[in-house]
JSON list of C-alpha atoms in Angstrom, two decimals:
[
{"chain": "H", "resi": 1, "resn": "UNK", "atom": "CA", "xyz": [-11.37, -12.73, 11.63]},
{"chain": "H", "resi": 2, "resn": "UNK", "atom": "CA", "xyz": [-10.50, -14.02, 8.25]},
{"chain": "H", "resi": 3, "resn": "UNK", "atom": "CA", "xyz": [-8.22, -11.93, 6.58]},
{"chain": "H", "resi": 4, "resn": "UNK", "atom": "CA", "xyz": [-5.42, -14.16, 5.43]},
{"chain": "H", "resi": 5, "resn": "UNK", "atom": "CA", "xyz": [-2.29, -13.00, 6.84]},
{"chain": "H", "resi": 6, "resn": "UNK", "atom": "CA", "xyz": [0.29, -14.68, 5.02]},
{"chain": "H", "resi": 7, "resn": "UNK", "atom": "CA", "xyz": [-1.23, -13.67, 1.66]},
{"chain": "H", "resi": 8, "resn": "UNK", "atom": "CA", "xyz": [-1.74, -9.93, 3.05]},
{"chain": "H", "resi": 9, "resn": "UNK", "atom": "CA", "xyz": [2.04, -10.27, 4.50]},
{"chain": "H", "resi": 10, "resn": "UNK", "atom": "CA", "xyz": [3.50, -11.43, 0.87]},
{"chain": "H", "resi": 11, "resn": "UNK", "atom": "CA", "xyz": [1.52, -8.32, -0.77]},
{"chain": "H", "resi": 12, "resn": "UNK", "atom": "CA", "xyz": [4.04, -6.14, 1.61]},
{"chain": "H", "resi": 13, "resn": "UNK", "atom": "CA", "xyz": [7.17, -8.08, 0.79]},
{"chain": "H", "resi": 14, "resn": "UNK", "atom": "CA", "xyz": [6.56, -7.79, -2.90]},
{"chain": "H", "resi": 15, "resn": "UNK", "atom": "CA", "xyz": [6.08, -3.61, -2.37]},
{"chain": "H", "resi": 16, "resn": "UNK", "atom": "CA", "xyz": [9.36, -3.21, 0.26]},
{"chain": "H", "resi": 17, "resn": "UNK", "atom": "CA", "xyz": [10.99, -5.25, -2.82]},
{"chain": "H", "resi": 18, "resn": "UNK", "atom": "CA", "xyz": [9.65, -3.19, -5.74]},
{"chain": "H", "resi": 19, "resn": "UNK", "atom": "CA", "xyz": [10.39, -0.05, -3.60]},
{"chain": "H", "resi": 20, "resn": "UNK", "atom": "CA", "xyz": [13.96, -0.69, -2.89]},
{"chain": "H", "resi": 21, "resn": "UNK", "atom": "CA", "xyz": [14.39, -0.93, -6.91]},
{"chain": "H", "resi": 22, "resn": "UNK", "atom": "CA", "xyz": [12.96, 1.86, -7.66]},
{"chain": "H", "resi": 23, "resn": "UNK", "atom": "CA", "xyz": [15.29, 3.55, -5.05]},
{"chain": "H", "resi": 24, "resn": "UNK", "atom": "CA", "xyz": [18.26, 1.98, -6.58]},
{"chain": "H", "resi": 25, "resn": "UNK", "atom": "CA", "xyz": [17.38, 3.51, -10.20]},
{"chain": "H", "resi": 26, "resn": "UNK", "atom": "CA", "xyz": [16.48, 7.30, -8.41]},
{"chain": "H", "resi": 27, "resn": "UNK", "atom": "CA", "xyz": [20.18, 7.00, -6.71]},
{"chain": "H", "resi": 28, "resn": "UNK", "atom": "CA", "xyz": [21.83, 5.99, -10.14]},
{"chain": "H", "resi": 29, "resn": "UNK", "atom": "CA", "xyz": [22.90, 2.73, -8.87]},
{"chain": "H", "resi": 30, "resn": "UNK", "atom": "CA", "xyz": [21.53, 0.81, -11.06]},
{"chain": "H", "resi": 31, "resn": "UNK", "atom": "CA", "xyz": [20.57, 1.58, -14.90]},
{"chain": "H", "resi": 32, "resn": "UNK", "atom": "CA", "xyz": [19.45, -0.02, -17.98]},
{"chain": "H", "resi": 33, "resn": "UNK", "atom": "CA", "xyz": [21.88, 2.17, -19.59]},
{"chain": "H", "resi": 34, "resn": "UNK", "atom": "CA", "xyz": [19.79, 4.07, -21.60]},
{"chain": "H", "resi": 35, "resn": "UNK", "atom": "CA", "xyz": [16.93, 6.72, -19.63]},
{"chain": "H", "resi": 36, "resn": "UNK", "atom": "CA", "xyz": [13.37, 5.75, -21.89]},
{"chain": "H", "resi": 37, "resn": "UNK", "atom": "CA", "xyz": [13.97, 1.93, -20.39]},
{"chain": "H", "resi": 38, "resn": "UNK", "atom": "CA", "xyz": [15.31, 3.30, -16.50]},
{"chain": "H", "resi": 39, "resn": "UNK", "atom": "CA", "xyz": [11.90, 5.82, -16.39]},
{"chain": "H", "resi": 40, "resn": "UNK", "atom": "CA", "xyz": [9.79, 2.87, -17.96]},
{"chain": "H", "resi": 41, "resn": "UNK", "atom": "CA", "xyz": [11.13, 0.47, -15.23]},
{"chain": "H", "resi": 42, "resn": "UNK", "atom": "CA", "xyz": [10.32, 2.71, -12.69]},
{"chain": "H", "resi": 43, "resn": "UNK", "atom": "CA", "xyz": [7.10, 3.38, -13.87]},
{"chain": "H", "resi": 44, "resn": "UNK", "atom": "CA", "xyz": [6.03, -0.34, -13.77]},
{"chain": "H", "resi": 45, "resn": "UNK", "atom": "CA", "xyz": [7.37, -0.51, -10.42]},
{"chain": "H", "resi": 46, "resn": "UNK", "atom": "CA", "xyz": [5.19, 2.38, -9.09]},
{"chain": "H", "resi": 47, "resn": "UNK", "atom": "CA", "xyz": [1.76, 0.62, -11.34]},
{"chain": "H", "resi": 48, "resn": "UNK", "atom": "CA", "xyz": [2.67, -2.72, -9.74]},
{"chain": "H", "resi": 49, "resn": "UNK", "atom": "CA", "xyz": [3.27, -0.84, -6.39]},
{"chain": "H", "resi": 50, "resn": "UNK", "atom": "CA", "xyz": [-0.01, 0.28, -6.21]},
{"chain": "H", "resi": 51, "resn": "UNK", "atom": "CA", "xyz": [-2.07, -2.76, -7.65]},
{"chain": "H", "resi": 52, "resn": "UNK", "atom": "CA", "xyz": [-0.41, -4.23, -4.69]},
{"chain": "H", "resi": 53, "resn": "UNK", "atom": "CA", "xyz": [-1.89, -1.80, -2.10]},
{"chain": "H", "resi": 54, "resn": "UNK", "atom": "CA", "xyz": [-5.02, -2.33, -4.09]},
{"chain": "H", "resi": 55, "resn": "UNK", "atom": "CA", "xyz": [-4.71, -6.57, -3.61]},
{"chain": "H", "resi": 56, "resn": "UNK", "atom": "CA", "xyz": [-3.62, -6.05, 0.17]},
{"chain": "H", "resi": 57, "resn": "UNK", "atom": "CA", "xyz": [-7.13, -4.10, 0.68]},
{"chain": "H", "resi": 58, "resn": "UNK", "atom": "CA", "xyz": [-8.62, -6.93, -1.12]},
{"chain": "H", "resi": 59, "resn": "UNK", "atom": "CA", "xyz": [-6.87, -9.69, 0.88]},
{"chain": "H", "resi": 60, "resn": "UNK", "atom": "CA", "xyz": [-8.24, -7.90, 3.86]},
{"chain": "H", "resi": 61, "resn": "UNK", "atom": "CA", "xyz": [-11.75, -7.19, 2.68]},
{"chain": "H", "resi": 62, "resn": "UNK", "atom": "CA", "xyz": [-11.91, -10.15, 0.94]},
{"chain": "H", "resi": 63, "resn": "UNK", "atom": "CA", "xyz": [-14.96, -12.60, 2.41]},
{"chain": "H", "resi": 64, "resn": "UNK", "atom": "CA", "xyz": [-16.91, -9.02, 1.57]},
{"chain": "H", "resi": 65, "resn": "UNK", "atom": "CA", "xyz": [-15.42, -8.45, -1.90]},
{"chain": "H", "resi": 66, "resn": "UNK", "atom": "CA", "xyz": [-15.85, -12.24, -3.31]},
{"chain": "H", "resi": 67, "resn": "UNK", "atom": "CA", "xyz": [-19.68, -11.71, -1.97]},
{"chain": "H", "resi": 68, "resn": "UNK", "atom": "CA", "xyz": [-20.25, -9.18, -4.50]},
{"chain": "H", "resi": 69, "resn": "UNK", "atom": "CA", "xyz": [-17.77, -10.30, -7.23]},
{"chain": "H", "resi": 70, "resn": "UNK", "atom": "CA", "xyz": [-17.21, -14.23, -7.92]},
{"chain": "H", "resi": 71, "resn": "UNK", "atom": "CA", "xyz": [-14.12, -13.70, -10.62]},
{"chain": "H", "resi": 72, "resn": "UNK", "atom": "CA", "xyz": [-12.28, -11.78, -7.73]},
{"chain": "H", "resi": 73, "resn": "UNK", "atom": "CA", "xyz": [-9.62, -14.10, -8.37]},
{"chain": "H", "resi": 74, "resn": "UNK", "atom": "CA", "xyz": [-9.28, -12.55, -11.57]},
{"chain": "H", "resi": 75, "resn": "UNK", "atom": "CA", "xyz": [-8.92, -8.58, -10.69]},
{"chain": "H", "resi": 76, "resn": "UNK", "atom": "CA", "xyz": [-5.63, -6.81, -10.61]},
{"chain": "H", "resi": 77, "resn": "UNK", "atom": "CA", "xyz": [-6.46, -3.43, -12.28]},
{"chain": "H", "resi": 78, "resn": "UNK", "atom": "CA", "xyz": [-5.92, -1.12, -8.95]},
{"chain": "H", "resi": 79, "resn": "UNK", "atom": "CA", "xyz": [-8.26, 1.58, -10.40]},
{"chain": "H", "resi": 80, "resn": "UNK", "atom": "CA", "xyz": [-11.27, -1.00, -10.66]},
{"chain": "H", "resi": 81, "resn": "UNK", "atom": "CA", "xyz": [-10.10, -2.71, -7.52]},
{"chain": "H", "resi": 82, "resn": "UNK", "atom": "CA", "xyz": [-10.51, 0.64, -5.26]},
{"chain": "H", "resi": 83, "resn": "UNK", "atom": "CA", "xyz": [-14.04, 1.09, -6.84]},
{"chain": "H", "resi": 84, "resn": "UNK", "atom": "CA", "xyz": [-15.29, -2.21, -5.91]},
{"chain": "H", "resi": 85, "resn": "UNK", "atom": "CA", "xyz": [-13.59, -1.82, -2.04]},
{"chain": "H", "resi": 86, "resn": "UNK", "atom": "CA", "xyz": [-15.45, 1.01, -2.16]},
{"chain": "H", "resi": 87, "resn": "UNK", "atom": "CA", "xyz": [-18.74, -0.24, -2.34]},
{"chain": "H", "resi": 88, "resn": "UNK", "atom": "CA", "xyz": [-18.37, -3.36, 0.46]},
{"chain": "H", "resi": 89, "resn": "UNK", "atom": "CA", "xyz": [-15.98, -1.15, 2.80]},
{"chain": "H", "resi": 90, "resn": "UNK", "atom": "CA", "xyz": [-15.59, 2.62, 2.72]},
{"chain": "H", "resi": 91, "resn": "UNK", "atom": "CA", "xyz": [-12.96, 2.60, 5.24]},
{"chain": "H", "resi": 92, "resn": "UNK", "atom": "CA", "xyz": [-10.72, -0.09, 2.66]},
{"chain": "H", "resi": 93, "resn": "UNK", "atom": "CA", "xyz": [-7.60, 2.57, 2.23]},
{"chain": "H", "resi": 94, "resn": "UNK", "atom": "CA", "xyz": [-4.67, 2.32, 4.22]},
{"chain": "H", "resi": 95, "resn": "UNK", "atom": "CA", "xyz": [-4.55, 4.39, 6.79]},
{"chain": "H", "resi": 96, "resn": "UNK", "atom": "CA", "xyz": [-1.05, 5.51, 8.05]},
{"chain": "H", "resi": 97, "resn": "UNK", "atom": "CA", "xyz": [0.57, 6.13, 11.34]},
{"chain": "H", "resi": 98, "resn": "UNK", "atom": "CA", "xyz": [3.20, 6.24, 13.67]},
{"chain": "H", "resi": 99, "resn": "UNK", "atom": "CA", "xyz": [3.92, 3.68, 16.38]},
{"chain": "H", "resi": 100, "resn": "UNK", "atom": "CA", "xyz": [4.58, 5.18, 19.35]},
{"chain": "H", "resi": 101, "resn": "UNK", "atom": "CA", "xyz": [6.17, 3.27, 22.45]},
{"chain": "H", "resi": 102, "resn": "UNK", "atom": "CA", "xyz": [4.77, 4.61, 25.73]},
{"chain": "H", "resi": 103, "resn": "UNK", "atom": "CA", "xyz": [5.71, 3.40, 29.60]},
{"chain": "H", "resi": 104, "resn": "UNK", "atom": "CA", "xyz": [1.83, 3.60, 31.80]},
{"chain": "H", "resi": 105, "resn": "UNK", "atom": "CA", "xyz": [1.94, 4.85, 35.72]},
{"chain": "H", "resi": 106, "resn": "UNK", "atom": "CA", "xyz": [2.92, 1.12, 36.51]},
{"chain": "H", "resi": 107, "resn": "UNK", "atom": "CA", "xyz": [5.67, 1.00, 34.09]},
{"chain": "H", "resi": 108, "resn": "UNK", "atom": "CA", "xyz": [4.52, -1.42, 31.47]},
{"chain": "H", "resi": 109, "resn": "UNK", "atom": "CA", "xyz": [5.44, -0.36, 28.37]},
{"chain": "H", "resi": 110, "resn": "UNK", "atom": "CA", "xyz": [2.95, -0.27, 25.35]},
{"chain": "H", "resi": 111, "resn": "UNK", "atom": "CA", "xyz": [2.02, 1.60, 21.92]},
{"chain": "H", "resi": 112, "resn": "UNK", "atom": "CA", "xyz": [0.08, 3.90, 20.21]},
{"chain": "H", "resi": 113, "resn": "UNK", "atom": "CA", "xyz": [-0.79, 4.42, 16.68]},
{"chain": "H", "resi": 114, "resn": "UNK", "atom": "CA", "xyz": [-0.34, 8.07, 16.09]},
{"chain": "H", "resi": 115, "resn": "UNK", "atom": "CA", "xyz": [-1.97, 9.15, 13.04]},
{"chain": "H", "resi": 116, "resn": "UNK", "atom": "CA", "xyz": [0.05, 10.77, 10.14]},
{"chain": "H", "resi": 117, "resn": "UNK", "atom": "CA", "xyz": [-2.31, 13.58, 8.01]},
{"chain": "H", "resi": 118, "resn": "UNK", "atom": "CA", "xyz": [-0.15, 14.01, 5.66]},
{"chain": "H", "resi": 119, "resn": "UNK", "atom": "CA", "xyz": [2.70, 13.71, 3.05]},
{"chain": "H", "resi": 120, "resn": "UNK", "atom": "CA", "xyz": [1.56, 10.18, 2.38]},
{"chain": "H", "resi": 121, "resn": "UNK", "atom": "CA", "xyz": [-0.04, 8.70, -0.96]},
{"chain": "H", "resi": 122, "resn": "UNK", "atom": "CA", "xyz": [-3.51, 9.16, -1.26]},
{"chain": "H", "resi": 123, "resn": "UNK", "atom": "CA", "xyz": [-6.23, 7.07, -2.91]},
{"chain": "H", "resi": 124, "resn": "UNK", "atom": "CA", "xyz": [-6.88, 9.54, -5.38]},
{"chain": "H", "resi": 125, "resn": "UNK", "atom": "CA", "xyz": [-3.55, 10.46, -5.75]},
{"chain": "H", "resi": 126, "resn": "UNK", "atom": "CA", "xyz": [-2.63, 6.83, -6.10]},
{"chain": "H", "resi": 127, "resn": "UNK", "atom": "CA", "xyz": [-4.35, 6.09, -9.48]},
{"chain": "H", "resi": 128, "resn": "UNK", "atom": "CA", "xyz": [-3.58, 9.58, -10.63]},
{"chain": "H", "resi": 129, "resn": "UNK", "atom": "CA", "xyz": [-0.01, 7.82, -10.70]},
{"chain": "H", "resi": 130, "resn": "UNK", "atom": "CA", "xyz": [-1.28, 4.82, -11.60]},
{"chain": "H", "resi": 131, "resn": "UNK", "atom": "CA", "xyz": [-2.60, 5.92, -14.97]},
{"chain": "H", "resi": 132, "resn": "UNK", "atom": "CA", "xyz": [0.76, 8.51, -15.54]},
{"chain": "H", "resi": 133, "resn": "UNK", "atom": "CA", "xyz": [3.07, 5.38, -15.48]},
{"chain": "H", "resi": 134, "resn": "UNK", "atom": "CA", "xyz": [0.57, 3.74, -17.84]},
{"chain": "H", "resi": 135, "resn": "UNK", "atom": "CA", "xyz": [0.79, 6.36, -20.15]},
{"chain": "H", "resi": 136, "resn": "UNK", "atom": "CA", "xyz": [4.60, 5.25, -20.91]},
{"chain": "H", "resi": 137, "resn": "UNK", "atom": "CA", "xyz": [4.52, 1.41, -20.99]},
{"chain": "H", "resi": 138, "resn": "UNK", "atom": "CA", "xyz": [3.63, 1.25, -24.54]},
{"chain": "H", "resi": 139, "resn": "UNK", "atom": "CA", "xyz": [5.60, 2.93, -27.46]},
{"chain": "H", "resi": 140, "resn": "UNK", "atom": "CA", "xyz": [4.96, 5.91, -28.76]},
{"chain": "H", "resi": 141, "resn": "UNK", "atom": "CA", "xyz": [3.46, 6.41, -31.94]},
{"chain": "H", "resi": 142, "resn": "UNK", "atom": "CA", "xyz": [5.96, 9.20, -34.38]},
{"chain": "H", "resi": 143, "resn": "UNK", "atom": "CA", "xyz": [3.00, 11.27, -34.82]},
{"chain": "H", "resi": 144, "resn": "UNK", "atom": "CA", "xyz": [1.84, 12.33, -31.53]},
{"chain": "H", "resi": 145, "resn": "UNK", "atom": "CA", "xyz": [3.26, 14.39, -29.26]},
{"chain": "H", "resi": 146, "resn": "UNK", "atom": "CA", "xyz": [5.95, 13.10, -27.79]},
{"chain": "H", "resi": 147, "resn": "UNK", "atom": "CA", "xyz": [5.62, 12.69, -24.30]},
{"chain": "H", "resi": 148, "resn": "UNK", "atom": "CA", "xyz": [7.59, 14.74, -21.43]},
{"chain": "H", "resi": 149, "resn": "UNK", "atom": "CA", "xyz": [9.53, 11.53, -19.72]},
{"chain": "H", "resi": 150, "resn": "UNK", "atom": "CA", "xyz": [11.70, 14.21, -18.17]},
{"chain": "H", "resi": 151, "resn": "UNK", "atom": "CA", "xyz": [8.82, 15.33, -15.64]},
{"chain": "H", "resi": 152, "resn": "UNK", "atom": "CA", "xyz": [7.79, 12.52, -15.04]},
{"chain": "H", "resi": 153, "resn": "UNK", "atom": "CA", "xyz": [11.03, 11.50, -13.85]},
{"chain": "H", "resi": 154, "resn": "UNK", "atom": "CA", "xyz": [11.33, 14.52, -11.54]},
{"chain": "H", "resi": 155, "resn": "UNK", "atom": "CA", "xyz": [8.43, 13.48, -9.62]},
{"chain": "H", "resi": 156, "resn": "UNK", "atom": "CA", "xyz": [9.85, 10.05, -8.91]},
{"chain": "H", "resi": 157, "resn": "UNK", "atom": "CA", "xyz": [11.39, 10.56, -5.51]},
{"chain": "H", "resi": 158, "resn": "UNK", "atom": "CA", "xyz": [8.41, 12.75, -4.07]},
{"chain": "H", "resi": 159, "resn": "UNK", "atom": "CA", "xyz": [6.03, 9.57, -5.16]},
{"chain": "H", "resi": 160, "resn": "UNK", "atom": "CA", "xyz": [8.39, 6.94, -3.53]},
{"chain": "H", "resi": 161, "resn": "UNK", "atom": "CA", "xyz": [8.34, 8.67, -0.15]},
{"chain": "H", "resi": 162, "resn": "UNK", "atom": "CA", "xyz": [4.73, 8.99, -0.05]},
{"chain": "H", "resi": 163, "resn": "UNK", "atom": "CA", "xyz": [4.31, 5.44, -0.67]},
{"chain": "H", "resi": 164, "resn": "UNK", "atom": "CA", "xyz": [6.56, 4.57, 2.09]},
{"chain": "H", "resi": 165, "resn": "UNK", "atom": "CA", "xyz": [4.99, 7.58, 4.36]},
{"chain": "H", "resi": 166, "resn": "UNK", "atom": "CA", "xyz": [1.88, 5.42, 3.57]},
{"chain": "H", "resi": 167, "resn": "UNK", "atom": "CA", "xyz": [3.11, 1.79, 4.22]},
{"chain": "H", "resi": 168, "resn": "UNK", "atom": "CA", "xyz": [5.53, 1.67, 6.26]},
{"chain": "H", "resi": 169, "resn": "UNK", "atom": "CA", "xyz": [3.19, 1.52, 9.29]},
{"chain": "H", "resi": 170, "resn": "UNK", "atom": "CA", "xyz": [-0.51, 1.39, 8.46]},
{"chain": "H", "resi": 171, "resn": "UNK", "atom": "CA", "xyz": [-3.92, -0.31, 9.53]},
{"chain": "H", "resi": 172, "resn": "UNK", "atom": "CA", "xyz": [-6.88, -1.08, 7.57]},
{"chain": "H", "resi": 173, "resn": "UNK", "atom": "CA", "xyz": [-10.55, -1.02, 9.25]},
{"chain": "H", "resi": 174, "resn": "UNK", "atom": "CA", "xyz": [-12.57, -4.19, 8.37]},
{"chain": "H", "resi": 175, "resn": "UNK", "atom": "CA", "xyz": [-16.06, -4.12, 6.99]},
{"chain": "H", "resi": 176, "resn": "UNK", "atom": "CA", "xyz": [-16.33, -6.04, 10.44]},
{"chain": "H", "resi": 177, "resn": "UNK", "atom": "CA", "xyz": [-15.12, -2.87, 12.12]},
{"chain": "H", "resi": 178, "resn": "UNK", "atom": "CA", "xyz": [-11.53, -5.25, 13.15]},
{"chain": "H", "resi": 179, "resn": "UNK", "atom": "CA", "xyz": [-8.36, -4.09, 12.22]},
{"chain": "H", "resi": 180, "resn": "UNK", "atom": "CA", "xyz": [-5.55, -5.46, 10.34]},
{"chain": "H", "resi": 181, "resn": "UNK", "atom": "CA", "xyz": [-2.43, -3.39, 11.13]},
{"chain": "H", "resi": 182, "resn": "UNK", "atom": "CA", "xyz": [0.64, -3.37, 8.54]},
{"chain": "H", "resi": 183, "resn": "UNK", "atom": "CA", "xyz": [4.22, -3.31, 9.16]},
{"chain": "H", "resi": 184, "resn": "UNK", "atom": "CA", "xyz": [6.72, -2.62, 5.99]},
{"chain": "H", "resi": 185, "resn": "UNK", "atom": "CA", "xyz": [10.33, -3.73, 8.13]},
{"chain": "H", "resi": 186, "resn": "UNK", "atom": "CA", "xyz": [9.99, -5.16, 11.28]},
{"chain": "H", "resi": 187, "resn": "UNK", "atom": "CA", "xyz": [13.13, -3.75, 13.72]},
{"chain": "H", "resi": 188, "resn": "UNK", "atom": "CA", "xyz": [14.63, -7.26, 14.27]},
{"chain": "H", "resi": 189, "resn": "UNK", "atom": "CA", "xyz": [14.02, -8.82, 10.36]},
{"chain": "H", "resi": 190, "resn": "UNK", "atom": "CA", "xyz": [13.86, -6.00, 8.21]},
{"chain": "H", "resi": 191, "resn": "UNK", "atom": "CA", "xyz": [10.68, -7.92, 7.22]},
{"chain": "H", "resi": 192, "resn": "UNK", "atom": "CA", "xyz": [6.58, -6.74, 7.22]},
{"chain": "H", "resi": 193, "resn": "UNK", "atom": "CA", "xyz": [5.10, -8.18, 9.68]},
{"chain": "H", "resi": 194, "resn": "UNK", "atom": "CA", "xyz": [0.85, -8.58, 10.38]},
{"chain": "H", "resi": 195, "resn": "UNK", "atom": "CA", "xyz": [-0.87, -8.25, 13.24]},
{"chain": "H", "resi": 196, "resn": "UNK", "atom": "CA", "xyz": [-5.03, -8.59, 13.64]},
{"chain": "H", "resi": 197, "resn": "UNK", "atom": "CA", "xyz": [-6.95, -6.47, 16.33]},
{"chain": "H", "resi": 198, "resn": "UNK", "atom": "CA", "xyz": [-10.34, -7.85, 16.51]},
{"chain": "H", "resi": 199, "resn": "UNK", "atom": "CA", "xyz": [-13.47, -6.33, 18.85]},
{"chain": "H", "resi": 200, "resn": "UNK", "atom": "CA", "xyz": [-12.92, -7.02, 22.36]},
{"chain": "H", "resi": 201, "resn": "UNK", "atom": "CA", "xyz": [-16.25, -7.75, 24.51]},
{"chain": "H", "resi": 202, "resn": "UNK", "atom": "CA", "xyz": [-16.62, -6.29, 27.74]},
{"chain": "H", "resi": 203, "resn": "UNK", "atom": "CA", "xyz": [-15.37, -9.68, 29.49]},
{"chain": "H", "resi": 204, "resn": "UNK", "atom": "CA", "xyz": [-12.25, -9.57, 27.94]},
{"chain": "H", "resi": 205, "resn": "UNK", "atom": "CA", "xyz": [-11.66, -5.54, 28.62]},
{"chain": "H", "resi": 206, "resn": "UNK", "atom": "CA", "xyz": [-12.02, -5.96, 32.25]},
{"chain": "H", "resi": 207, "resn": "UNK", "atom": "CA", "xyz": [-9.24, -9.48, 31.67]},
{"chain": "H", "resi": 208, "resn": "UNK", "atom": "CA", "xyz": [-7.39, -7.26, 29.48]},
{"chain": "H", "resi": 209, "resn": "UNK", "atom": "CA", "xyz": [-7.36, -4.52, 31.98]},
{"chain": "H", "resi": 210, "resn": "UNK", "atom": "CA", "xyz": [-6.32, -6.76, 34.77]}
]
């Protein structure tokens, strides 16, 4: 396996971060003092948010990815990013769940990812945001309709929890058919945490088992 951990890890700390600000500014704790700059903020939380969730896919995909594109050191437009995942690994998109803990006949304890269906960010839901909060990073020329800030805003808190709904537990299948699973705050830390599944042969089923 050779997703880099530490690099996918660092791509979840910088999204906990950005979403704790952006839950600060929803609650009215914090403010720029004037609404145009808090709703802009926001909004380049949210477009860094999910190049972020585009990068992670790309951290985990990415022997496959810098096959088919040398500058991949260059990318960070999410929208362009998905496409390309696409094309080396349908299956790139986080997937969300639940971790369940579960006690067997002997008493061992273990887990199971049960998967969530919905109420969580979707790709194509994710760069229909994307492009909205795009739409209100530059400044608005005194001719054109002016644009309705105010709705966007209102839709703020419902985007926030589907992005956590999303990441807060989540797994990624490899193009290698392994699995990188994602943890937003680990119980103990507060911190994301990485773990790697990886194909186990029938040798190590029957240790596994035993």
């Amino acid at each position: 396996m050779s997703v880099e951990v530490n690099k996918y890890r660092k791509c979840l700390y910088d999204i906990l971060k950005r979403t704790e600000v952006i839950n600060h500014y929803i609650q009215g704790v914090k403010t720029t003092g004037y609404l145009g700059t808090d709703i802009e903020l926001i909004a380049l939380q949210f477009r860094k948010i999910i190049e972020l969730i585009a990068l992670s896919s790309l951290v985990a995909n990415k022997k496959e990815y810098a096959a088919m594109r040398s500058k991949f050191r260059e990318d960070w437009n999410a929208r362009l990013i998905f496409q390309d995942l696409e094309r080396v690994n349908p299956e790139f998109y986080p997937k969300p769940s639940k971790q369940i803990e579960k006690v067997n006949s002997e008493g061992v304890k273990y887990f199971e990812f049960e998967p969530i269906e919905a109420g969580y960010l979707s790709k194509k839901e994710a760069i229909k945001i994307y492009e909205k909060c795009g739409g209100v990073l530059h400044a608005e020329n005194p001719f054109r309709e002016s644009k309705d800030i105010m709705q966007l805003q209102k839709q703020f808190p419902f985007w926030i929890k589907k992005i956590m709904t999303l990441m807060n537990h989540h797994s990624i299948i490899l193009a290698n058919k392994n699995m990188v699973v994602g943890l937003m705050k680990g119980k103990n830390d507060g911190l994301p945490h990485v773990t790697l599944f990886g194909l186990a042969e029938n040798q190590n089923i029957k240790q596994f088992k035993e």
